Amino acid sequence: MRLTTNRSLKYIRFWLSYVFIYPGFVTFLDSFLKSNMRIVVSGLGIVSPIGSGIDQFWSAAINGKNGIRSIQCFDSSNNRSRIAGEIADFDPKSFLKNKQIEQTDRFTQLALHAANQAMEDAGSLDCYEPRRLAVSLGSGMGGFATFEASAERRLQNKAIPPFTVPRTMANSAAAWIATQYGLKGVNLTCSTACSSGGNAIGMGLDLLRTGKADVVLTGGAEACVLPLTIAGFEALHALSTGFNDDPEHASRPFAAGRDGFVMGEGAGILVLEREEAAKRRGAKIYAQLAGYGCACDAAHIVAPDMDGQVAAMETAIRDAGIKPETVDYINAHATSTPLGDIVETNAIKQVFGAHAQNIAISATKSMIGHTIGASAAIGSIAAIMSLQTGIIHPTVNLDEADPECDLNYTPNQALKKSANVALCNAFGFGGNNVSLIFATV
Amino acid sequence: MNTENIEEKVIEFIASKVDDVDVSTINATSEFEELGLDSMDRVQLLFDAEETFGVTFEDDEVKDFHCVKDIIDYISNHQSSAPS
């Protein structure tokens, strides 16, 4: 009996040590490993409705340039939302061959254009094995333009283009980037609606931390200013319909009178690698990608839920090993929907408490609309450029804030603010929430 | 549209579809292979040719196509349905 009791005590001690000591050790080990393997951003590329190339985009963003216009790429007279953030001067012939243009959807072409910039910006990656070079890309709709065009032909009993499937598939852009640059490592595509690009960047971080790649080209691309996608979001009453005659005032995150989001298109690409290796090859280092958090609302397929957003931000902060009060800037998801902007405001207050009032917040979507799967990548680029330049771009169209949106959203004018830590939010249908944390190095 | 016109238009059409080829060297005897067109490129080329010339290529008849002349001859033989 005594023997049994002693054995029981030993077991209890063992399990107590497991419960109380092991998690502490894991946390210690985790932070030790992270502190010795910082992941940095060493290349950027962007195509957006307010400019292509980092310099052009950032100059436009800090000057509050507006990229929302009446839809040009199709006759939208039968739509209730007739405005969008389109890339008006995009010419794939300037960087793709005839056959490549025929074999690629517009979202892939936008991704390739941004990837070309990012690869040039990153400099030579010849010191790495091709099998260690990965791609992790996000897109909500993939090649939906191709899908729509081919479906229309099929319904008219016409032949469809032979590259319909490889143009439409969501991983087309990632595959083309890999093919163009001989990136023979992991090749992933993430489709989590409006948070796709955020998840893709987080997956890229994980690939580097777990040693599954040495470099990751990551980000998002979207090109769905299209009759069916516009009609689809209209049917959900998600799009702005009250500003068709005044497009520049339609995307108005946190503002009184906002009535939905404005569709946008674009692509943003980041080059990620380990800091030590980046320094060794003499790369320009923009920032550290310090943390990634992801959480599902598990509540509603389209309505946002504060708890999921809080969980994503808290997880990212914990992952980065920082204190919430060190966050200087938030690039908000802020789509300009009546409910979404309030929920995000409340989530930020919940996570940061009194410090929420000290944080500069801004909404890139106020200038370019909602680029769906590219939005987190573009928001991340804005956050990184804020760290680099000490300037926070404004949220335009914010003359009068919604009384329920009462934080500092950097209204209408850029703000000079030295920032060391920036958080980027991306929330998507399906209740998917992503937060990324960038920090100065 | 007479045969000469068809030949001229087909060569012009193919010149707009190929890459890294001196288009002035394209003629009726040019082989698809020497124009850098692999099997999938040829499927795309014929799809585009259907749209451009208003003909329908039957799978059985095009499977042995290997040069520009094959397209020219096919369109010439089906020119009742081709636009002038």
Short mmCIF file of C-alpha atoms in Angstrom, two decimals, chain A residues 96-100 102-103 153 158-163, chain B residues 16-20 36-37 40-41 43-44 47-48 51:
data_model
loop_
_atom_site.label_atom_id
_atom_site.label_comp_id
_atom_site.label_asym_id
_atom_site.label_seq_id
_atom_site.Cartn_x
_atom_site.Cartn_y
_atom_site.Cartn_z
CA LEU A 96 5.80 39.54 -70.53
CA LYS A 97 6.07 37.74 -73.86
CA ASN A 98 3.09 37.03 -76.13
CA LYS A 99 2.71 33.41 -75.04
CA GLN A 100 3.08 34.30 -71.36
CA GLU A 102 -2.00 34.28 -73.24
CA GLN A 103 -1.24 31.75 -70.51
CA ARG A 153 -18.35 31.35 -73.64
CA LYS A 158 -18.51 28.28 -77.71
CA ALA A 159 -15.09 26.67 -77.33
CA ILE A 160 -13.10 27.84 -74.33
CA PRO A 161 -9.40 28.79 -74.28
CA PRO A 162 -7.12 25.79 -73.63
CA PHE A 163 -5.37 27.58 -70.76
CA SER B 16 1.78 38.23 -83.31
CA LYS B 17 1.76 34.97 -81.34
CA VAL B 18 5.42 33.92 -81.20
CA ASP B 19 8.32 35.08 -79.06
CA ASP B 20 12.03 35.42 -79.75
CA GLY B 36 9.17 27.79 -80.56
CA LEU B 37 5.61 26.49 -80.34
CA MET B 40 0.19 23.29 -75.78
CA ASP B 41 1.18 26.46 -77.63
CA VAL B 43 -3.55 24.18 -79.12
CA GLN B 44 -3.71 27.83 -78.00
CA PHE B 47 -7.98 28.30 -80.65
CA ASP B 48 -6.95 31.90 -81.42
CA GLU B 51 -11.50 33.27 -83.31
#
